[in-house]
XYZ file of C-alpha atoms in Angstrom:
79
model
C -0.046 0.007 0.108
C 2.929 2.401 0.874
C 4.535 1.653 -2.576
C 1.356 2.315 -4.415
C 0.850 5.662 -2.649
C 4.352 6.552 -3.231
C 4.008 5.902 -6.991
C 0.767 8.072 -6.996
C 2.452 10.669 -5.484
C 5.540 10.711 -7.671
C 2.961 10.589 -10.718
C 0.897 13.404 -9.367
C 4.283 15.506 -8.692
C 5.349 15.098 -12.262
C 2.024 15.919 -13.523
C 1.940 19.202 -11.635
C 5.540 19.978 -12.435
C 4.995 19.432 -16.133
C 1.820 21.461 -16.036
C 3.428 24.257 -13.984
C 6.417 24.630 -16.374
C 4.371 24.798 -19.433
C 2.041 27.002 -17.465
C 5.194 29.376 -16.916
C 6.229 29.269 -20.601
C 2.902 29.796 -22.007
C 2.136 32.925 -19.620
C 5.815 34.168 -20.911
C 4.751 34.222 -24.382
C 1.623 35.870 -23.561
C 3.475 38.540 -21.868
C 5.882 38.965 -24.649
C 2.770 39.230 -26.981
C 1.308 41.957 -25.106
C 4.300 43.797 -24.609
C 4.692 43.930 -28.625
C 1.321 44.678 -29.338
C 1.405 47.922 -26.947
C 4.580 48.642 -28.574
C 2.978 48.563 -32.151
C -0.140 50.562 -30.657
C 2.263 53.249 -29.264
C 3.954 53.837 -32.625
C 0.553 53.736 -34.368
C -0.815 56.447 -32.051
C 2.479 58.394 -32.452
C 2.032 58.608 -36.126
C -1.618 59.349 -36.002
C -0.701 62.362 -33.783
C 2.083 63.514 -36.131
C -0.111 63.061 -38.950
C -2.868 65.275 -37.090
C 0.000 68.244 -36.255
C 1.202 68.031 -39.929
C -2.400 68.762 -41.165
C -3.374 71.035 -38.421
C -0.188 73.084 -39.123
C -0.913 73.177 -42.716
C -4.729 74.142 -42.024
C -3.134 77.210 -39.910
C -0.630 77.890 -42.513
C -3.425 77.902 -45.070
C -5.530 80.075 -43.140
C -2.595 82.456 -42.167
C -1.903 82.678 -45.905
C -5.459 83.552 -46.790
C -5.729 86.164 -43.771
C -2.283 87.734 -45.327
C -3.715 87.799 -48.857
C -6.751 89.859 -47.551
C -4.720 92.262 -45.799
C -2.560 92.683 -49.044
C -5.667 92.968 -50.935
C -7.393 95.435 -48.309
C -3.798 97.340 -48.598
C -4.061 97.868 -52.305
C -7.796 98.902 -52.135
C -6.614 101.913 -49.830
C -3.994 103.089 -52.040
């Protein structure tokens, strides 16, 4: 009876060790994938921000250019 209990205990320890090791490996891979996804999202957000700033700047430049043109037209009308 003691031998059977020892064998069952040994098999149980081997099974739990196997599950623990593979669980650790899978968890490590999942965390690496999450880090990679976060990195890609950060780069995507940065590029969106830069693109929106460029379009905002170009719209501001267009607006300031049109205002300058109107001021120049007004100056020429005064003379």
